[in-house]
């Protein structure tokens, strides 16, 4: 599944429906503006923010260039510390490993095996909850927003705040109607005040923490030199999942590695400020293998590929693997603010999802081929990214791949797409433009002809161009081409260069 929700429509269709929902747009506008304003103030406090941003970029790029070496180092360090490392090439393999480990760990409640989870994008990417449910294993989300999404039989719509599309009244109604079916019911007379909603979630989750024998996590970072995993969170539920169960299983993308402990100094400054606008993360949990009489007695690390090595082979697209999942790009994106996360059809919404999901899954499917176009290319996402991912550059690069079409093939250090029959009109238009721009005489003649017939030009484009002009105004053709104006006003032939 590689990060795409099965059965979702393409982005243009989903976005068209989303922008017509005034409640959704109001929720998104309020939440994204609040978060990004707080982030801007938190970042402005640091005089060396630009240097930290560059340092994060350099650390990530160095790690990706030498990922083979650091992966081996992680395996050796985790194994030496008492953990077990598993390698998963894709989602199916990762899900099979987790299910088998849970079954081997045993434990049940009324014949129904249960696990508790700390929020993990990687497990959402591979569809782990659904895979476990098919094996009779129920996974309980313990992050407040993830709990809301799960109880509401919904899908996350934001990287940091998965339930950003819900308001307090909707959350209260979900708790009242659904909590009883999953465990401890919501208190009588529950209101929509934040304190009461949080207390209802705490009481509901407490029995899950105390009963589950297996915890499942992801990781924000993995330190190669010691095999230490790091999870940062704001509620304390992660600490409960990481310490109380007898067995801990962590599913981690191979791009989450950093070489040294010293590297965390950079990311533990940039991640909290870029995500929750906090100077320091409230809960930072770190664990290395197993320790007698402290925490889980059994630890398994599953290193997940699932399209990451193919992404790494793309010289332009690989920078998406720098992402530290802060969600800053979502909060400044005008497209996300209006369309919401569900329109992207992926667990990775917003600008980063528009470049990450197509690479993990490939641009061959209709839904993923539409994602690189889910952007105005305004560049705001690049400006706020704490690891300087040039998202607009990757978007344009992926659009080129979509137009080329065909299956991906490796050529040296690059991954390219074989030409295909699709997008024939667009390819023909680009080739015609290329020919015109390399023949100045023909270009000048075409410009003059367009100016002299400007009154006859349609307001919308015909054929395949109708989709483009249907939501945009065609620019008016000037009375006089620029070259002719320059020649007339700047000294004749000598000025027209």
Coordinates of C-alpha atoms in Angstrom, one line a residue:
X1 CA 0.0 0.0 0.0
X2 CA 3.0 2.3 0.5
X3 CA 1.3 5.2 2.0
X4 CA -1.8 5.6 -0.1
X5 CA -5.3 5.0 1.2
X6 CA -6.9 2.3 -1.0
X7 CA -10.1 3.5 -2.8
X8 CA -9.3 7.2 -2.5
X9 CA -10.0 9.4 -5.5
X10 CA -7.3 11.4 -7.2
X11 CA -6.3 14.7 -5.7
X12 CA -8.2 17.0 -8.1
X13 CA -11.4 15.1 -7.4
X14 CA -10.9 14.9 -3.6
X15 CA -9.8 18.5 -3.4
X16 CA -12.8 19.8 -5.3
X17 CA -15.1 18.1 -2.8
X18 CA -13.1 19.3 0.2
X19 CA -13.1 23.0 -0.7
X20 CA -16.9 22.9 -0.7
X21 CA -17.0 22.0 3.0
X22 CA -17.1 25.2 5.0
X23 CA -16.7 23.5 8.4
X24 CA -13.6 21.7 7.2
X25 CA -12.1 24.9 5.8
X26 CA -12.8 26.8 9.0
X27 CA -11.2 24.1 11.1
X28 CA -8.1 24.0 8.9
X29 CA -7.8 27.8 8.7
X30 CA -8.0 28.3 12.4
X31 CA -5.6 25.4 13.3
X32 CA -2.9 26.0 10.6
X33 CA -2.7 29.8 11.2
X34 CA -2.4 29.3 14.9
X35 CA 0.4 26.7 14.6
X36 CA 2.4 28.6 12.0
X37 CA 2.2 31.9 13.9
X38 CA 3.4 30.2 17.1
X39 CA 6.2 28.5 15.1
X40 CA 7.4 31.8 13.6
X41 CA 7.7 33.3 17.0
X42 CA 9.6 30.3 18.4
X43 CA 12.0 30.2 15.4
X44 CA 12.7 33.9 15.7
X45 CA 14.1 33.4 19.2
X46 CA 17.2 31.7 17.7
X47 CA 19.8 33.8 16.1
X48 CA 21.5 30.7 14.6
X49 CA 18.3 29.2 13.1
X50 CA 19.8 29.3 9.5
X51 CA 22.9 27.6 10.7
X52 CA 20.9 24.9 12.5
X53 CA 18.8 24.4 9.3
X54 CA 22.0 24.0 7.2
X55 CA 23.5 21.6 9.8
X56 CA 20.4 19.4 9.7
X57 CA 20.5 19.3 5.9
X58 CA 24.2 18.3 5.9
X59 CA 23.8 15.6 8.6
X60 CA 20.9 14.1 6.7
X61 CA 22.7 14.2 3.3
X62 CA 25.8 12.7 4.7
X63 CA 23.8 9.9 6.3
X64 CA 21.9 9.1 3.1
X65 CA 25.2 9.0 1.1
X66 CA 26.6 6.4 3.5
X67 CA 23.3 4.7 4.5
X68 CA 24.6 1.2 3.8
X69 CA 27.4 1.6 6.3
X70 CA 25.2 3.2 9.0
X71 CA 22.5 0.5 8.6
X72 CA 25.0 -2.2 9.3
X73 CA 26.3 -0.2 12.3
X74 CA 22.7 0.1 13.7
X75 CA 22.2 -3.6 13.4
X76 CA 25.4 -4.4 15.2
X77 CA 24.7 -1.9 18.0
X78 CA 21.1 -3.0 18.6
X79 CA 22.1 -6.7 18.6
X80 CA 24.9 -6.0 21.0
X81 CA 22.5 -4.2 23.4
X82 CA 20.1 -7.2 23.5
X83 CA 17.7 -6.3 20.7
X84 CA 16.8 -8.2 17.5
X85 CA 16.9 -6.5 14.1
X86 CA 14.6 -7.5 11.2
X87 CA 14.7 -6.2 7.6
X88 CA 11.5 -5.5 5.7
X89 CA 11.7 -4.8 2.0
X90 CA 8.0 -3.8 1.7
X91 CA 4.8 -3.3 3.6
X92 CA 3.7 -6.9 3.4
X93 CA 6.9 -8.2 4.8
X94 CA 6.9 -5.7 7.7
X95 CA 3.3 -6.5 8.6
X96 CA 4.1 -10.3 8.6
X97 CA 7.0 -9.8 10.9
X98 CA 5.0 -7.7 13.4
X99 CA 2.1 -10.1 13.4
X100 CA 4.3 -13.0 13.9
X101 CA 6.2 -11.3 16.8
X102 CA 2.9 -10.4 18.5
X103 CA 1.6 -13.9 18.2
X104 CA 4.9 -15.3 19.6
X105 CA 4.7 -12.9 22.5
X106 CA 1.3 -14.4 23.5
X107 CA -1.1 -12.7 25.9
X108 CA -4.8 -12.1 25.4
X109 CA -7.8 -10.6 27.0
X110 CA -10.9 -12.7 26.5
X111 CA -9.3 -14.5 23.6
X112 CA -8.6 -11.2 21.8
X113 CA -4.9 -10.2 21.6
X114 CA -4.2 -6.5 22.0
X115 CA -1.3 -4.1 21.5
X116 CA -0.8 -0.4 22.3
X117 CA 0.8 1.9 19.9
X118 CA 2.6 5.2 20.1
X119 CA 1.9 7.4 17.1
X120 CA 3.9 6.1 14.1
X121 CA 3.8 7.3 10.5
X122 CA 5.7 4.2 9.3
X123 CA 3.0 1.8 10.7
X124 CA 0.3 3.9 9.1
X125 CA 2.2 3.8 5.8
X126 CA 2.2 0.0 5.7
X127 CA -1.4 -0.4 7.0
X128 CA -0.3 -2.2 10.1
X129 CA -3.5 -1.8 12.1
X130 CA -5.5 -3.4 9.3
X131 CA -3.0 -6.2 8.8
X132 CA -3.1 -7.0 12.6
X133 CA -6.9 -6.9 12.7
X134 CA -7.0 -9.6 9.9
X135 CA -4.9 -11.8 12.3
X136 CA -7.2 -11.2 15.2
X137 CA -4.9 -8.7 16.9
X138 CA -6.3 -5.3 17.9
X139 CA -4.0 -2.3 17.9
X140 CA -5.0 0.6 20.1
X141 CA -3.8 4.1 19.2
X142 CA -2.8 6.0 22.3
X143 CA -1.9 9.5 20.9
X144 CA -5.0 11.7 21.6
X145 CA -5.4 12.8 18.0
X146 CA -4.8 9.3 16.7
X147 CA -7.4 8.0 19.2
X148 CA -9.9 10.4 17.9
X149 CA -9.3 9.3 14.3
X150 CA -9.5 5.6 15.3
X151 CA -12.7 6.0 17.3
X152 CA -14.3 8.0 14.6
X153 CA -13.4 5.3 12.0
X154 CA -11.6 8.1 10.2
X155 CA -8.2 8.8 8.6
X156 CA -5.5 11.1 9.7
X157 CA -5.3 14.4 7.9
X158 CA -2.2 16.0 9.3
X159 CA 1.3 14.8 10.3
X160 CA 1.4 16.4 13.7
X161 CA -2.3 16.9 14.4
X162 CA -4.1 13.9 12.7
X163 CA -7.5 15.1 13.8
X164 CA -7.0 18.7 12.8
X165 CA -10.1 18.5 10.6
X166 CA -12.3 17.9 13.7
X167 CA -13.6 20.6 16.1
X168 CA -14.3 20.1 19.9
X169 CA -18.0 19.4 19.4
X170 CA -17.3 16.6 16.9
X171 CA -14.7 15.1 19.2
X172 CA -17.1 15.1 22.1
X173 CA -19.7 13.3 20.0
X174 CA -17.2 10.7 18.9
X175 CA -16.2 10.0 22.5
X176 CA -19.8 9.7 23.6
X177 CA -20.8 7.3 20.9
X178 CA -17.7 5.2 20.3
X179 CA -15.6 4.9 23.5
X180 CA -17.9 2.2 25.1
X181 CA -17.4 -0.1 22.1
X182 CA -13.6 0.1 22.5
X183 CA -13.2 -0.1 26.2
X184 CA -14.1 2.3 29.1
X185 CA -17.0 4.5 28.0
X186 CA -17.0 8.3 28.1
X187 CA -18.1 9.9 31.4
X188 CA -21.8 10.9 31.7
X189 CA -22.5 14.5 30.7
X190 CA -19.2 14.9 28.8
X191 CA -18.8 18.4 27.4
X192 CA -16.5 19.8 24.7
X193 CA -14.1 21.6 27.1
X194 CA -10.5 20.5 26.4
X195 CA -9.9 19.4 30.0
X196 CA -12.9 17.1 30.1
X197 CA -12.1 15.6 26.7
X198 CA -8.4 15.0 27.7
X199 CA -9.6 13.4 31.0
X200 CA -12.0 11.1 29.2
X201 CA -9.2 10.0 26.9
X202 CA -6.8 9.4 29.8
X203 CA -9.2 7.2 31.7
X204 CA -10.1 5.3 28.6
X205 CA -6.4 4.6 27.7
X206 CA -5.2 3.9 31.2
X207 CA -6.7 0.4 31.2
X208 CA -5.1 -0.3 27.8
X209 CA -1.6 0.6 29.0
X210 CA -1.9 -1.6 32.1
X211 CA -3.2 -4.6 30.2
X212 CA -1.3 -4.8 26.9
X213 CA 1.7 -7.1 26.8
X214 CA 3.1 -5.7 23.5
X215 CA 3.9 -2.1 22.6
X216 CA 4.5 -0.9 19.0
X217 CA 6.3 2.3 18.1
X218 CA 8.1 4.1 15.4
X219 CA 11.1 6.4 16.0
X220 CA 12.0 9.9 15.2
X221 CA 15.7 9.1 15.1
X222 CA 18.0 6.1 15.4
X223 CA 21.5 6.8 16.6
X224 CA 23.9 4.5 14.6
X225 CA 26.9 4.6 17.0
X226 CA 24.9 3.1 19.9
X227 CA 21.7 1.7 18.4
X228 CA 19.6 4.1 20.4
X229 CA 16.0 4.9 19.3
X230 CA 14.5 8.2 20.0
X231 CA 10.8 9.2 20.2
X232 CA 9.6 12.7 20.9
X233 CA 6.0 13.4 21.9
X234 CA 3.9 15.8 23.9
X235 CA 1.4 13.7 25.9
X236 CA 3.3 11.0 27.8
X237 CA 1.5 8.2 26.1
X238 CA 4.6 7.3 24.3
X239 CA 6.5 6.9 27.6
X240 CA 3.7 4.5 28.7
X241 CA 3.9 2.4 25.5
X242 CA 7.7 2.2 25.6
X243 CA 8.1 1.2 29.2
X244 CA 5.1 -0.9 30.5
X245 CA 4.7 -3.8 27.9
X246 CA 7.0 -6.8 28.2
X247 CA 7.6 -6.7 24.4
X248 CA 8.4 -3.6 22.3
X249 CA 8.4 -3.7 18.5
X250 CA 9.6 -0.6 16.7
X251 CA 9.0 -0.1 12.9
X252 CA 11.4 2.5 11.5
X253 CA 12.1 3.7 8.0
X254 CA 15.7 3.3 7.1
X255 CA 16.1 7.1 6.5
X256 CA 15.6 7.9 10.2
X257 CA 19.2 7.1 11.1
X258 CA 21.7 9.8 12.3
X259 CA 25.3 8.9 12.8
X260 CA 26.1 10.2 16.3
X261 CA 24.6 11.3 19.6
X262 CA 26.0 14.8 18.9
X263 CA 23.7 15.0 15.8
X264 CA 20.6 15.0 18.0
X265 CA 21.7 18.4 19.4
X266 CA 20.6 19.9 16.1
X267 CA 17.3 18.0 15.6
X268 CA 16.1 18.3 19.2
X269 CA 16.3 22.1 18.7
X270 CA 14.7 22.3 15.2
X271 CA 12.0 19.6 15.4
X272 CA 10.1 21.0 18.5
X273 CA 10.1 24.6 17.2
X274 CA 9.1 23.6 13.7
X275 CA 6.3 21.2 14.8
X276 CA 4.7 22.3 18.1
X277 CA 6.4 25.7 18.4
X278 CA 8.0 24.6 21.7
X279 CA 11.5 25.4 22.8
X280 CA 12.0 21.8 24.1
X281 CA 10.0 18.7 23.6
X282 CA 7.9 17.7 26.7
X283 CA 8.7 14.0 26.4
X284 CA 11.8 12.7 24.8
X285 CA 12.2 8.9 25.3
X286 CA 15.4 7.0 24.4
X287 CA 16.1 3.3 24.6
X288 CA 19.0 1.1 23.7
X289 CA 18.2 -2.6 23.5
X290 CA 17.0 -4.1 26.7
X291 CA 17.9 -3.7 30.4
X292 CA 17.2 -6.1 33.2
X293 CA 14.3 -5.0 35.4
X294 CA 13.8 -1.8 33.5
X295 CA 11.4 -1.5 30.6
X296 CA 10.5 -4.2 28.1
X297 CA 12.4 -7.5 28.4
X298 CA 12.2 -8.1 24.6
X299 CA 13.0 -5.5 21.9
X300 CA 12.6 -5.9 18.1
X301 CA 13.6 -3.3 15.6
X302 CA 12.2 -3.6 12.0
X303 CA 14.1 -1.6 9.5
X304 CA 11.7 -0.7 6.7
X305 CA 12.5 0.0 3.1
X306 CA 9.2 0.2 1.2
X307 CA 10.4 2.3 -1.7
X308 CA 13.1 4.2 0.1
X309 CA 16.1 2.8 -1.7
X310 CA 14.4 3.6 -5.0
X311 CA 13.9 7.2 -3.8
X312 CA 17.5 7.3 -2.7
X313 CA 18.6 6.5 -6.2
X314 CA 17.0 9.7 -7.6
X315 CA 19.5 12.5 -7.3
X316 CA 16.7 15.2 -7.1
X317 CA 14.0 13.3 -5.3
X318 CA 16.2 11.8 -2.6
X319 CA 16.1 15.0 -0.6
X320 CA 12.6 14.1 0.5
X321 CA 14.2 11.5 2.7
X322 CA 15.7 14.3 4.9
X323 CA 12.2 14.9 6.2
X324 CA 11.9 14.8 10.1
X325 CA 8.1 14.9 10.0
X326 CA 7.7 18.3 11.6
X327 CA 4.6 19.3 9.4
X328 CA 5.7 22.9 9.1
X329 CA 5.2 22.7 5.3
X330 CA 1.5 21.8 5.8
X331 CA 0.8 24.8 8.0
X332 CA 2.0 27.3 5.4
X333 CA 0.7 25.6 2.3
X334 CA -2.3 27.5 0.7
X335 CA -3.4 24.3 -1.0
X336 CA -3.4 22.2 2.1
X337 CA -5.2 24.9 4.1
X338 CA -8.1 24.7 1.6
X339 CA -8.2 21.1 0.6
X340 CA -7.1 19.3 3.9
X341 CA -5.1 16.2 4.3
X342 CA -7.6 13.6 3.2
X343 CA -7.5 15.0 -0.4
X344 CA -3.9 13.7 -0.7
X345 CA -5.1 10.1 -0.3
X346 CA -2.0 9.4 1.8
X347 CA -0.7 9.2 5.3
X348 CA 1.8 11.8 4.2
X349 CA -0.4 14.9 3.3
X350 CA 0.6 18.4 2.3
X351 CA 3.7 19.4 0.4
X352 CA 5.9 16.7 1.8
X353 CA 3.3 14.1 0.9
X354 CA 3.1 15.4 -2.6
X355 CA 6.8 14.5 -3.1
X356 CA 7.2 11.6 -0.8
X357 CA 4.2 9.4 -1.5
X358 CA 4.7 9.3 -5.3
X359 CA 8.3 8.3 -4.8
X360 CA 7.6 5.6 -2.2
X361 CA 4.7 4.2 -4.3
X362 CA 5.8 5.3 -7.8
X363 CA 4.0 7.7 -10.2
X364 CA 2.4 4.8 -12.1
X365 CA -0.9 4.9 -10.2
X366 CA -3.5 7.6 -11.0
X367 CA -3.7 9.0 -7.5
X368 CA 0.1 9.3 -7.1
X369 CA 0.5 10.8 -10.5
X370 CA -1.8 13.7 -9.5
X371 CA 0.1 14.6 -6.2
X372 CA 3.0 16.5 -7.8
X373 CA 0.4 18.9 -9.2
X374 CA -1.1 19.6 -5.7
X375 CA 0.9 22.8 -5.3
X376 CA 1.0 26.4 -6.4
X377 CA 4.8 26.3 -6.3
X378 CA 4.8 29.4 -4.1
X379 CA 7.9 28.1 -2.2
X380 CA 6.6 28.7 1.3
X381 CA 7.2 25.1 2.2
X382 CA 10.9 25.3 1.3
X383 CA 11.3 28.5 3.4
X384 CA 10.0 26.8 6.6
X385 CA 11.5 23.3 6.2
X386 CA 14.1 22.8 9.0
X387 CA 16.2 20.5 6.8
X388 CA 15.9 22.7 3.7
X389 CA 14.1 20.3 1.4
X390 CA 13.5 22.1 -1.8
X391 CA 10.0 20.8 -2.3
X392 CA 9.2 23.0 -5.3
X393 CA 12.2 21.6 -7.1
X394 CA 11.1 18.0 -6.4
X395 CA 7.6 18.8 -7.5
X396 CA 8.7 20.0 -10.9
X397 CA 11.0 17.0 -11.2
X398 CA 8.2 14.6 -10.4
X399 CA 5.9 16.4 -12.9
X400 CA 8.5 15.7 -15.5
X401 CA 8.5 12.1 -14.6
X402 CA 4.7 11.9 -14.7
X403 CA 4.7 13.4 -18.2
X404 CA 7.4 11.0 -19.4
X405 CA 5.3 8.1 -18.0
X406 CA 6.3 4.5 -18.1
X407 CA 8.0 2.2 -15.5
X408 CA 11.0 3.4 -13.6
X409 CA 14.4 2.1 -14.6
X410 CA 17.9 2.6 -13.2
X411 CA 20.5 4.3 -15.3
X412 CA 23.8 4.6 -13.4
X413 CA 23.0 6.8 -10.4
X414 CA 19.7 8.0 -11.7
X415 CA 16.2 6.6 -11.8
X416 CA 14.3 7.6 -15.0
X417 CA 11.0 6.6 -16.6
X418 CA 10.6 5.0 -19.9
X419 CA 8.5 7.0 -22.4
X420 CA 4.9 5.9 -22.5
X421 CA 1.8 6.6 -24.5
X422 CA 0.1 8.7 -21.8
X423 CA 0.3 12.5 -21.7
X424 CA 0.9 12.6 -25.5
X425 CA -0.6 16.0 -25.9
X426 CA 1.6 17.5 -23.2
X427 CA 4.7 15.9 -24.5
X428 CA 3.9 17.2 -28.0
X429 CA 3.4 20.8 -26.7
X430 CA 6.7 20.7 -24.7
X431 CA 8.6 19.5 -27.8
X432 CA 7.0 22.3 -29.9
X433 CA 7.9 24.9 -27.3
X434 CA 11.5 23.5 -27.2
X435 CA 11.8 23.9 -31.0
X436 CA 10.3 27.4 -31.0
X437 CA 12.7 28.6 -28.3
X438 CA 15.7 27.3 -30.2
X439 CA 14.7 29.0 -33.4
X440 CA 14.5 32.8 -32.7
X441 CA 13.2 33.7 -36.1
X442 CA 10.2 31.4 -35.8
X443 CA 9.6 32.6 -32.2
X444 CA 9.6 36.3 -33.3
X445 CA 7.1 35.5 -36.1
X446 CA 4.8 33.6 -33.8
X447 CA 4.9 36.5 -31.2
X448 CA 4.0 39.1 -33.9
X449 CA 1.2 36.9 -35.3
X450 CA -0.2 36.4 -31.8
X451 CA -0.3 40.1 -31.1
X452 CA -2.0 41.0 -34.4
X453 CA -4.7 38.4 -33.8
X454 CA -5.1 39.0 -30.1
X455 CA -8.8 40.0 -30.4
X456 CA -9.6 36.5 -31.7
X457 CA -8.0 34.6 -28.9
X458 CA -10.4 32.4 -26.8
X459 CA -10.8 32.8 -23.1
X460 CA -10.4 29.1 -22.5
X461 CA -8.1 26.5 -24.2
X462 CA -9.5 23.8 -26.4
X463 CA -9.0 20.0 -26.0
X464 CA -6.6 18.9 -23.2
X465 CA -5.9 22.5 -22.2
X466 CA -9.5 23.0 -21.1
X467 CA -8.7 21.4 -17.7
X468 CA -5.9 24.0 -17.2
X469 CA -7.9 27.1 -18.2
X470 CA -11.0 25.9 -16.4
X471 CA -9.6 27.2 -13.1
X472 CA -7.3 30.0 -14.4
X473 CA -7.6 33.1 -16.5
X474 CA -5.6 33.0 -19.7
X475 CA -3.1 35.9 -19.7
X476 CA -4.0 38.6 -22.3
X477 CA -1.7 38.7 -25.3
X478 CA 0.1 42.1 -25.3
X479 CA -0.4 44.6 -28.1
X480 CA 3.2 44.4 -29.0
X481 CA 5.8 41.6 -28.5
X482 CA 8.5 42.4 -25.9
X483 CA 11.3 42.1 -28.5
X484 CA 9.6 44.6 -30.8
X485 CA 9.0 47.0 -27.9
X486 CA 12.7 46.7 -26.8
X487 CA 13.9 47.3 -30.4
X488 CA 11.7 50.4 -30.8
X489 CA 12.5 52.0 -27.4
X490 CA 16.2 51.0 -26.9
X491 CA 18.1 52.0 -29.9
X492 CA 17.1 49.9 -32.8
X493 CA 19.0 46.7 -33.8
X494 CA 21.9 47.3 -31.4
X495 CA 19.5 47.3 -28.4
X496 CA 17.6 44.2 -29.4
X497 CA 19.8 41.4 -28.1

